[in-house]
Amino acid sequence: MHPIVSGRRLAGALLCLVPLASPSAKDIAVPPDISAKSLEMLQRSVGFRTVEGEGQVPAYAEYLAGELRAHGFAAEDITITPRGETATLTARYRGTDPKLKPILIASHMDVVPARREDWERDPFTAVVEDGFVFGRGASDNKFGLVTSTTALFWLKQEGFKPKRDIVVVLSGDEETSMETTAALAQELKGAELLLNSDAGGANLGDDGKPIVYAMQAAEKTYMDFEVTTTNPGGHSSRPGATNAIYDLARILDRLAAFRFPPKTNEITKAYFKAAGAITPAPTGPAMLRYADHPDDKEAYELLVSYPEYVGQVGTTCVATTLRGGHAPNALPQSATVGINCRVFPGESVEYVQSTLTKVIDDPKAQIRLIYEPVPSDASPLREDVMKALRKAVDLRAPGLPIVPSMSAGATDSLHFRNAGVPSYGVGGLFINPKDSFSHGLNERIPVASIDGAVAQWRSLVRDLAR
Ligand SMILES: [Zn+2]
């Protein structure tokens, strides 16, 4: 998955930029063998049909283990763990100081389904055409998996010895139940931090130049509730004083009028400051005011009017499904509304449920949480991470604005944040949103983005692990 950054609204970002440092040529020049290996591995990766239920993740993991061994990873440092029909892989790049906590580099091996008849090309045969690699998983998330891994091959090749262990962490069901992710997060919960290749990246403009880099540092928590009204019912020829559908309708009116209070955190403050500085009036100035004063009513009202910002200023809950009654000639015995919430980090299930109960204001109505959510706090914008990311991005696009982001969820980082590991979506994909078809038809990535991503990963990992 990838965070959504509106390139249109952030356009113009390049106008006032001064490069922070001139990058060193040798840090950008990916060795030809590493560059070729990256493209080859991406193409072969697409060929593994790692869709849920196809049982191909273990075979893909074996292939990756072979490449890791061929590029300097000791066999005993690579672990493939079968988990149901899928699997996880971890590979440890040994550091010199075993007392230090490891850093993790996460990607997922599975992909969402793709049907041959829907695609112009076979989704599971990578095709290079018009400067793109086409195939299911090309962007989500095999590009990130491959480029972060071949960056380690490069570091091994040049004899880099990190102080900390660097652990490649590959999950096998990120697109579905994330049970493998939850298991990995438990096993690795003592880690220093996690770098996730499955979020973060830059938007390219139509001229091919990057506009803004988004770094994901928080995710909202997904929660589903149902509210049900009940009634003894009866024959529809004899309507009474109460009616389950009418009762629910009154509840819906109250829900529709309600908004959770404005919230900010370090990530959304930084996001609104960065975005506000490059967004035209009146929205830009409103973002800047809101960042410092979430009680600024006018700024808040303007931001909630945009679908792309309403989720950044607080918890949202909205009615998404409705069912009620059982026959056209019977009084309804029950009516139910489904409510989907995207909860601001730090707000609990109890808080959301008790708030909704107050809003519903009907002691006869029942509110029910549909399943147990996995809450996760925002990760702190650590100076070491921001500095290393700044340097790594500067290699490719000096001075490109880096905007911290909070996404509506969910990536593997969710479970790691829940387990107390600060997690950052710092992928290397630079792509025009028009070309981004993650989860969709004809998924593709620009070939030109591969080397830059490898160089970015090498710089980032080297700085954080040394
Ligand atoms: Zn993904």
Coordinates of C-alpha atoms and ligand atoms in Angstrom, one line a residue:
M1 CA 0.0 0.0 0.0
H2 CA 1.1 3.5 -0.5
P3 CA 0.2 6.7 1.3
I4 CA -1.9 9.1 -0.7
V5 CA -0.3 12.5 -1.2
S6 CA -2.1 14.8 -3.5
G7 CA 0.5 15.9 -6.1
R8 CA -1.9 18.4 -7.5
R9 CA -2.4 20.3 -4.3
L10 CA 1.3 20.1 -3.5
A11 CA 2.4 21.2 -6.9
G12 CA 4.8 24.1 -7.1
A13 CA 7.0 22.6 -4.4
L14 CA 10.1 22.8 -6.4
L15 CA 10.0 26.5 -6.9
C16 CA 11.8 27.6 -3.8
L17 CA 14.2 24.8 -3.2
V18 CA 17.9 25.0 -2.4
P19 CA 19.8 21.7 -2.5
L20 CA 21.0 20.8 1.0
A21 CA 24.1 19.1 0.0
S22 CA 25.6 18.0 -3.3
P23 CA 25.4 14.2 -3.3
S24 CA 28.5 12.1 -3.9
A25 CA 28.6 10.6 -7.4
K26 CA 29.7 7.2 -6.0
D27 CA 26.6 7.0 -3.7
I28 CA 24.3 7.3 -6.7
A29 CA 26.1 5.1 -9.2
V30 CA 24.7 1.7 -8.6
P31 CA 27.2 -1.0 -9.7
P32 CA 26.1 -2.5 -13.0
D33 CA 25.8 -6.0 -11.6
I34 CA 23.6 -4.8 -8.7
S35 CA 21.5 -2.8 -11.1
A36 CA 21.0 -5.8 -13.5
K37 CA 20.3 -8.1 -10.5
S38 CA 17.6 -5.7 -9.3
L39 CA 15.7 -5.7 -12.5
E40 CA 16.2 -9.5 -13.0
M41 CA 15.0 -10.2 -9.4
L42 CA 11.9 -7.9 -9.9
Q43 CA 11.0 -9.7 -13.0
R44 CA 11.4 -13.2 -11.5
S45 CA 9.5 -12.0 -8.4
V46 CA 6.5 -11.1 -10.4
G47 CA 6.5 -14.6 -11.8
F48 CA 5.8 -16.1 -8.4
R49 CA 2.0 -16.1 -8.1
T50 CA 1.9 -15.2 -4.4
V51 CA -1.8 -14.7 -4.2
E52 CA -3.7 -15.9 -1.1
G53 CA -4.6 -19.6 -1.4
E54 CA -2.2 -20.4 -4.2
G55 CA 0.5 -21.7 -1.9
Q56 CA 3.3 -19.9 -3.8
V57 CA 4.8 -17.8 -1.0
P58 CA 7.1 -20.6 0.3
A59 CA 8.5 -21.2 -3.2
Y60 CA 9.1 -17.4 -3.6
A61 CA 10.8 -17.4 -0.1
E62 CA 13.1 -20.2 -1.2
Y63 CA 14.1 -18.3 -4.3
L64 CA 14.8 -15.2 -2.3
A65 CA 16.9 -17.2 0.2
G66 CA 19.0 -18.5 -2.7
E67 CA 19.7 -14.9 -3.8
L68 CA 20.5 -13.9 -0.2
R69 CA 23.0 -16.8 0.1
A70 CA 24.5 -16.0 -3.3
H71 CA 25.1 -12.4 -2.1
G72 CA 26.9 -13.0 1.2
F73 CA 24.2 -13.9 3.7
A74 CA 25.2 -17.0 5.8
A75 CA 22.7 -19.9 5.4
E76 CA 22.2 -20.0 9.1
D77 CA 21.2 -16.4 9.2
I78 CA 18.2 -17.0 6.9
T79 CA 15.0 -18.5 8.3
I80 CA 12.0 -19.5 6.4
T81 CA 9.0 -20.3 8.6
P82 CA 6.0 -22.0 7.1
R83 CA 2.8 -20.5 8.4
G84 CA -0.2 -22.3 7.0
E85 CA -0.2 -22.1 3.2
T86 CA 2.1 -19.1 3.4
A87 CA 5.5 -18.4 5.0
T88 CA 7.7 -15.7 6.4
L89 CA 11.4 -15.1 5.8
T90 CA 13.9 -13.3 8.0
A91 CA 17.6 -12.8 7.1
R92 CA 20.1 -11.3 9.4
Y93 CA 23.0 -9.1 8.2
R94 CA 25.3 -9.4 11.2
G95 CA 26.5 -6.3 13.0
T96 CA 29.7 -5.9 15.0
D97 CA 28.0 -4.9 18.3
P98 CA 25.6 -7.6 19.4
K99 CA 24.5 -5.4 22.4
L100 CA 22.7 -3.0 20.0
K101 CA 19.1 -3.6 19.0
P102 CA 18.7 -4.5 15.3
I103 CA 17.0 -2.4 12.6
L104 CA 14.3 -4.2 10.5
I105 CA 13.6 -3.8 6.8
A106 CA 10.1 -5.0 6.1
S107 CA 8.3 -6.0 2.9
H108 CA 5.6 -8.4 2.1
M109 CA 5.9 -11.3 -0.4
D110 CA 2.1 -11.8 -1.1
V111 CA 0.1 -9.8 -3.7
V112 CA -3.6 -9.2 -4.3
P113 CA -5.3 -11.4 -7.0
A114 CA -5.2 -10.5 -10.6
R115 CA -7.2 -12.2 -13.4
R116 CA -5.6 -12.9 -16.7
E117 CA -8.7 -12.0 -18.7
D118 CA -8.9 -8.5 -17.1
W119 CA -5.3 -7.6 -17.9
E120 CA -3.8 -6.6 -21.2
R121 CA -0.7 -8.8 -20.4
D122 CA -0.3 -11.9 -18.3
P123 CA -0.2 -10.3 -14.8
F124 CA 2.3 -13.0 -13.6
T125 CA 4.8 -12.6 -16.4
A126 CA 6.8 -9.4 -15.9
V127 CA 7.0 -7.4 -19.2
V128 CA 9.3 -4.5 -19.7
E129 CA 7.7 -2.0 -22.1
D130 CA 7.8 1.7 -22.6
G131 CA 10.2 2.2 -19.6
F132 CA 7.9 0.2 -17.2
V133 CA 8.0 -3.2 -15.6
F134 CA 4.4 -4.5 -15.8
G135 CA 3.0 -7.2 -13.5
R136 CA 1.0 -8.0 -10.4
G137 CA 3.1 -6.9 -7.4
A138 CA 5.5 -4.9 -9.5
S139 CA 4.8 -1.9 -7.2
D140 CA 3.0 -3.6 -4.3
N141 CA 5.4 -4.7 -2.9
K142 CA 7.9 -6.5 -4.9
F143 CA 9.7 -3.3 -6.1
G144 CA 10.3 -2.4 -2.5
L145 CA 11.2 -5.9 -1.5
V146 CA 13.8 -6.2 -4.3
T147 CA 15.3 -2.7 -4.1
S148 CA 15.8 -2.8 -0.3
T149 CA 17.3 -6.3 -0.6
T150 CA 19.7 -5.6 -3.5
A151 CA 20.9 -2.5 -1.6
L152 CA 22.1 -4.9 1.1
F153 CA 23.8 -7.0 -1.6
W154 CA 25.7 -3.8 -2.6
L155 CA 26.7 -3.1 1.0
K156 CA 27.9 -6.7 1.4
Q157 CA 29.8 -6.4 -1.9
E158 CA 31.7 -3.3 -0.7
G159 CA 32.4 -5.0 2.7
F160 CA 30.2 -2.7 4.8
K161 CA 30.1 -3.8 8.5
P162 CA 27.2 -2.4 10.4
K163 CA 27.3 -1.9 14.1
R164 CA 23.7 -3.1 14.5
D165 CA 22.2 -6.2 13.0
I166 CA 20.1 -5.5 9.9
V167 CA 17.2 -7.9 9.6
V168 CA 15.2 -8.4 6.4
V169 CA 11.6 -9.2 7.5
L170 CA 9.3 -10.6 4.9
S171 CA 5.7 -11.3 5.7
G172 CA 3.4 -13.6 3.7
D173 CA -0.2 -12.3 4.1
E174 CA -0.1 -8.5 4.4
E175 CA -2.8 -8.1 1.8
T176 CA -5.2 -10.3 3.8
S177 CA -5.2 -11.3 7.5
M178 CA -1.7 -10.1 8.5
E179 CA -1.4 -13.1 10.8
T180 CA 2.2 -13.6 9.6
T181 CA 2.9 -10.0 10.3
A182 CA 1.5 -10.3 13.8
A183 CA 3.8 -13.3 14.5
L184 CA 6.9 -11.5 13.1
A185 CA 6.1 -8.4 15.2
Q186 CA 6.0 -10.6 18.4
E187 CA 9.3 -12.3 17.5
L188 CA 11.1 -9.0 16.7
K189 CA 9.5 -6.6 19.1
G190 CA 12.7 -5.6 20.8
A191 CA 14.0 -4.0 17.6
E192 CA 15.3 -0.4 17.4
L193 CA 13.1 0.6 14.5
L194 CA 11.5 -0.7 11.3
L195 CA 11.9 0.6 7.8
N196 CA 9.0 -0.4 5.6
S197 CA 9.4 -0.6 1.9
D198 CA 5.6 -0.8 1.4
A199 CA 4.8 2.9 2.1
G200 CA 6.5 6.2 1.4
G201 CA 7.9 7.4 -1.9
A202 CA 7.7 10.3 -4.2
N203 CA 5.1 11.6 -6.6
L204 CA 6.5 12.6 -10.1
G205 CA 4.9 15.5 -12.0
D206 CA 4.1 15.2 -15.7
D207 CA 7.5 16.5 -16.5
G208 CA 9.0 13.5 -14.8
K209 CA 10.4 15.6 -11.9
P210 CA 9.6 14.6 -8.3
I211 CA 7.2 17.0 -6.5
V212 CA 7.2 15.7 -2.9
Y213 CA 8.4 12.7 -0.9
A214 CA 5.9 11.2 1.7
M215 CA 7.2 9.3 4.7
Q216 CA 4.6 7.3 6.5
A217 CA 5.0 7.5 10.3
A218 CA 1.5 6.7 11.5
E219 CA -1.7 4.8 10.5
K220 CA -5.2 5.3 11.8
T221 CA -6.9 2.3 13.4
Y222 CA -9.6 0.6 11.5
M223 CA -12.8 -0.2 13.5
D224 CA -16.2 -1.5 12.5
F225 CA -19.3 -1.1 14.7
E226 CA -22.9 -2.1 14.2
V227 CA -25.8 -0.4 15.8
T228 CA -29.1 -2.3 16.0
T229 CA -32.6 -1.3 17.0
T230 CA -35.2 -4.0 17.8
N231 CA -38.9 -4.2 18.1
P232 CA -41.5 -7.0 18.8
G233 CA -42.8 -6.4 15.2
G234 CA -46.2 -7.6 14.1
H235 CA -48.5 -7.3 11.1
S236 CA -47.9 -4.2 9.0
S237 CA -51.7 -3.5 8.9
R238 CA -51.4 -2.6 12.6
P239 CA -48.5 -0.1 13.1
G240 CA -47.8 0.8 16.7
A241 CA -46.1 3.6 18.5
T242 CA -42.6 2.4 17.9
N243 CA -40.8 1.0 14.8
A244 CA -37.3 -0.4 14.6
I245 CA -36.6 1.4 11.3
Y246 CA -37.9 4.8 12.5
D247 CA -35.8 4.4 15.7
L248 CA -32.7 3.7 13.7
A249 CA -33.5 6.7 11.3
R250 CA -33.5 9.0 14.3
I251 CA -30.1 7.5 15.4
L252 CA -28.7 8.0 11.9
D253 CA -29.7 11.7 12.0
R254 CA -27.7 12.2 15.2
L255 CA -24.7 10.3 13.9
A256 CA -24.7 12.3 10.6
A257 CA -24.6 15.5 12.6
F258 CA -21.7 14.4 14.8
R259 CA -18.0 15.0 14.4
F260 CA -15.2 13.7 16.7
P261 CA -13.2 16.6 18.1
P262 CA -10.2 18.0 16.2
K263 CA -6.9 16.3 16.9
T264 CA -3.3 16.7 16.0
N265 CA -0.1 14.8 16.6
E266 CA 3.5 15.3 15.7
I267 CA 3.0 13.7 12.3
T268 CA -0.1 15.6 11.3
K269 CA 1.4 18.9 12.6
A270 CA 4.5 18.3 10.5
Y271 CA 2.4 17.3 7.5
F272 CA 0.2 20.4 7.7
K273 CA 3.3 22.6 8.1
A274 CA 5.0 21.2 5.1
A275 CA 1.9 21.0 2.9
G276 CA 0.6 24.4 4.1
A277 CA 3.8 26.0 3.0
I278 CA 3.3 24.9 -0.6
T279 CA -0.5 24.9 -1.0
P280 CA -2.3 27.9 -2.4
A281 CA -4.6 30.1 -0.2
P282 CA -7.0 29.7 1.4
T283 CA -6.2 26.0 2.1
G284 CA -2.4 26.5 2.7
P285 CA -2.8 29.2 5.3
A286 CA -5.6 27.2 7.0
M287 CA -3.2 24.2 7.3
L288 CA -0.5 26.3 8.9
R289 CA -3.0 27.8 11.4
Y290 CA -4.5 24.4 12.2
A291 CA -1.0 22.9 12.8
D292 CA -0.4 25.2 15.7
H293 CA -4.0 25.8 16.8
P294 CA -6.4 22.9 16.2
D295 CA -9.0 25.0 18.0
D296 CA -9.0 27.5 15.1
K297 CA -12.6 26.8 14.0
E298 CA -12.4 28.5 10.6
A299 CA -9.3 26.5 9.6
Y300 CA -10.7 23.3 10.9
E301 CA -14.0 23.8 9.0
L302 CA -12.2 24.4 5.8
L303 CA -10.0 21.3 6.2
V304 CA -12.9 18.9 7.0
S305 CA -14.6 20.1 3.8
Y306 CA -11.9 18.3 1.8
P307 CA -12.1 14.5 1.6
E308 CA -8.3 14.3 1.4
Y309 CA -7.8 16.2 4.7
V310 CA -10.8 15.3 6.8
G311 CA -9.1 12.1 7.9
Q312 CA -6.0 14.1 9.0
V313 CA -7.8 16.2 11.6
G314 CA -9.4 13.6 13.8
T315 CA -11.3 10.3 14.1
T316 CA -14.0 9.8 11.5
C317 CA -16.9 7.4 11.8
V318 CA -19.4 7.0 8.9
A319 CA -22.4 4.8 8.1
T320 CA -21.5 2.4 5.4
T321 CA -24.2 -0.4 5.4
L322 CA -27.8 -0.7 6.2
R323 CA -30.3 -3.5 6.7
G324 CA -33.6 -3.9 8.3
G325 CA -37.0 -5.6 8.2
H326 CA -37.8 -9.1 6.9
A327 CA -41.0 -8.8 4.8
P328 CA -42.9 -6.0 3.0
N329 CA -46.0 -6.8 5.0
A330 CA -44.5 -7.1 8.5
L331 CA -43.4 -4.6 11.0
P332 CA -39.6 -4.6 11.3
Q333 CA -38.2 -6.6 14.2
S334 CA -34.7 -5.1 13.7
A335 CA -32.7 -2.6 11.8
T336 CA -29.0 -2.3 11.7
V337 CA -26.5 0.2 10.5
G338 CA -22.8 -0.6 9.9
I339 CA -20.4 2.2 11.0
N340 CA -16.8 2.3 9.8
C341 CA -14.4 4.3 11.9
R342 CA -10.8 5.5 11.1
V343 CA -9.5 6.2 14.5
F344 CA -6.8 8.8 15.3
P345 CA -3.7 7.1 16.9
G346 CA -4.0 7.1 20.7
E347 CA -7.8 6.9 20.9
S348 CA -9.1 3.7 22.3
V349 CA -11.9 1.3 21.3
E350 CA -13.6 2.2 24.6
Y351 CA -13.4 5.9 23.9
V352 CA -14.8 5.5 20.4
Q353 CA -17.6 3.1 21.5
S354 CA -18.6 5.3 24.5
T355 CA -18.7 8.4 22.4
L356 CA -20.8 6.7 19.8
T357 CA -23.1 5.4 22.5
K358 CA -23.6 9.0 23.8
V359 CA -24.3 10.3 20.3
I360 CA -26.8 7.5 19.5
D361 CA -28.6 8.4 22.8
D362 CA -31.0 5.5 22.7
P363 CA -30.7 3.1 25.6
K364 CA -32.7 0.4 23.7
A365 CA -30.2 0.4 20.8
Q366 CA -27.3 -2.0 20.9
I367 CA -23.8 -1.1 19.7
R368 CA -21.4 -3.8 18.9
L369 CA -17.7 -3.9 17.9
I370 CA -17.4 -6.2 14.9
Y371 CA -13.9 -7.5 15.6
E372 CA -10.9 -6.7 17.8
P373 CA -8.9 -3.9 16.2
V374 CA -5.1 -3.5 16.4
P375 CA -4.4 0.0 17.6
S376 CA -1.0 1.6 17.0
D377 CA 0.6 4.8 18.2
A378 CA 2.2 7.2 15.8
S379 CA 6.0 6.7 15.5
P380 CA 8.1 9.6 16.7
L381 CA 9.8 11.7 14.0
R382 CA 13.3 10.7 15.2
E383 CA 16.1 13.0 14.3
D384 CA 18.4 10.2 13.2
V385 CA 15.7 8.8 10.9
M386 CA 14.8 12.2 9.4
K387 CA 18.4 13.1 8.9
A388 CA 19.3 9.8 7.2
L389 CA 16.2 9.9 5.0
R390 CA 17.0 13.6 4.1
K391 CA 20.4 12.5 3.0
A392 CA 19.2 9.4 1.1
V393 CA 16.4 11.4 -0.8
D394 CA 18.9 14.2 -1.6
L395 CA 20.9 11.6 -3.6
R396 CA 18.1 11.4 -6.0
A397 CA 16.4 14.8 -5.7
P398 CA 18.3 17.4 -3.8
G399 CA 16.0 19.4 -1.5
L400 CA 12.8 17.5 -2.4
P401 CA 10.3 18.3 0.4
I402 CA 9.8 15.4 2.7
V403 CA 6.3 15.3 4.2
P404 CA 5.5 13.0 7.1
S405 CA 2.2 11.2 6.6
M406 CA -0.5 9.4 8.5
S407 CA -2.3 6.9 6.3
A408 CA -5.8 5.4 6.7
G409 CA -4.1 2.0 7.0
A410 CA -2.9 -0.6 6.8
T411 CA 0.6 -1.9 6.3
D412 CA 2.8 -4.3 8.2
S413 CA 3.9 -1.3 10.3
L414 CA 0.6 -1.5 12.1
H415 CA 1.6 -4.6 14.0
F416 CA 5.1 -3.5 14.7
R417 CA 4.0 -0.1 16.0
N418 CA 1.5 -2.0 18.1
A419 CA 4.4 -4.1 19.5
G420 CA 6.3 -0.9 20.3
V421 CA 8.7 -0.8 17.3
P422 CA 8.9 2.7 15.7
S423 CA 8.1 2.2 12.1
Y424 CA 8.6 4.3 9.0
G425 CA 7.4 3.9 5.5
V426 CA 10.4 5.0 3.5
G427 CA 10.0 3.2 0.1
G428 CA 12.0 4.2 -2.9
L429 CA 9.3 4.3 -5.6
F430 CA 9.2 7.6 -7.5
I431 CA 6.1 7.5 -9.7
N432 CA 3.6 9.7 -11.4
P433 CA 0.2 9.0 -9.6
K434 CA -1.3 8.5 -13.1
D435 CA 1.0 5.5 -13.6
S436 CA 0.3 4.0 -10.2
F437 CA -2.0 1.0 -10.4
S438 CA -1.2 -0.7 -7.2
H439 CA -3.9 -3.4 -6.5
G440 CA -5.4 -2.5 -9.9
L441 CA -5.0 -3.5 -13.6
N442 CA -1.7 -3.3 -15.4
E443 CA 0.3 -2.5 -12.3
R444 CA 3.6 -1.1 -13.2
I445 CA 6.8 0.7 -12.0
P446 CA 9.2 2.9 -14.0
V447 CA 12.4 1.0 -14.7
A448 CA 14.2 4.4 -14.1
S449 CA 13.1 4.3 -10.5
I450 CA 15.0 1.1 -9.7
D451 CA 18.6 2.3 -9.4
G452 CA 17.5 5.4 -7.5
A453 CA 15.6 3.3 -5.0
V454 CA 18.6 1.0 -4.5
A455 CA 20.9 3.9 -3.9
Q456 CA 18.4 5.5 -1.5
W457 CA 18.1 2.3 0.5
R458 CA 21.8 1.7 0.7
S459 CA 22.4 5.3 2.0
L460 CA 19.5 5.1 4.5
V461 CA 20.4 1.7 5.9
R462 CA 24.1 2.4 6.1
D463 CA 23.5 5.6 8.1
L464 CA 21.1 4.1 10.5
A465 CA 23.0 0.8 11.1
R466 CA 26.5 2.1 11.4
Ligands
ZN1 ZN 1.6 -3.5 0.1

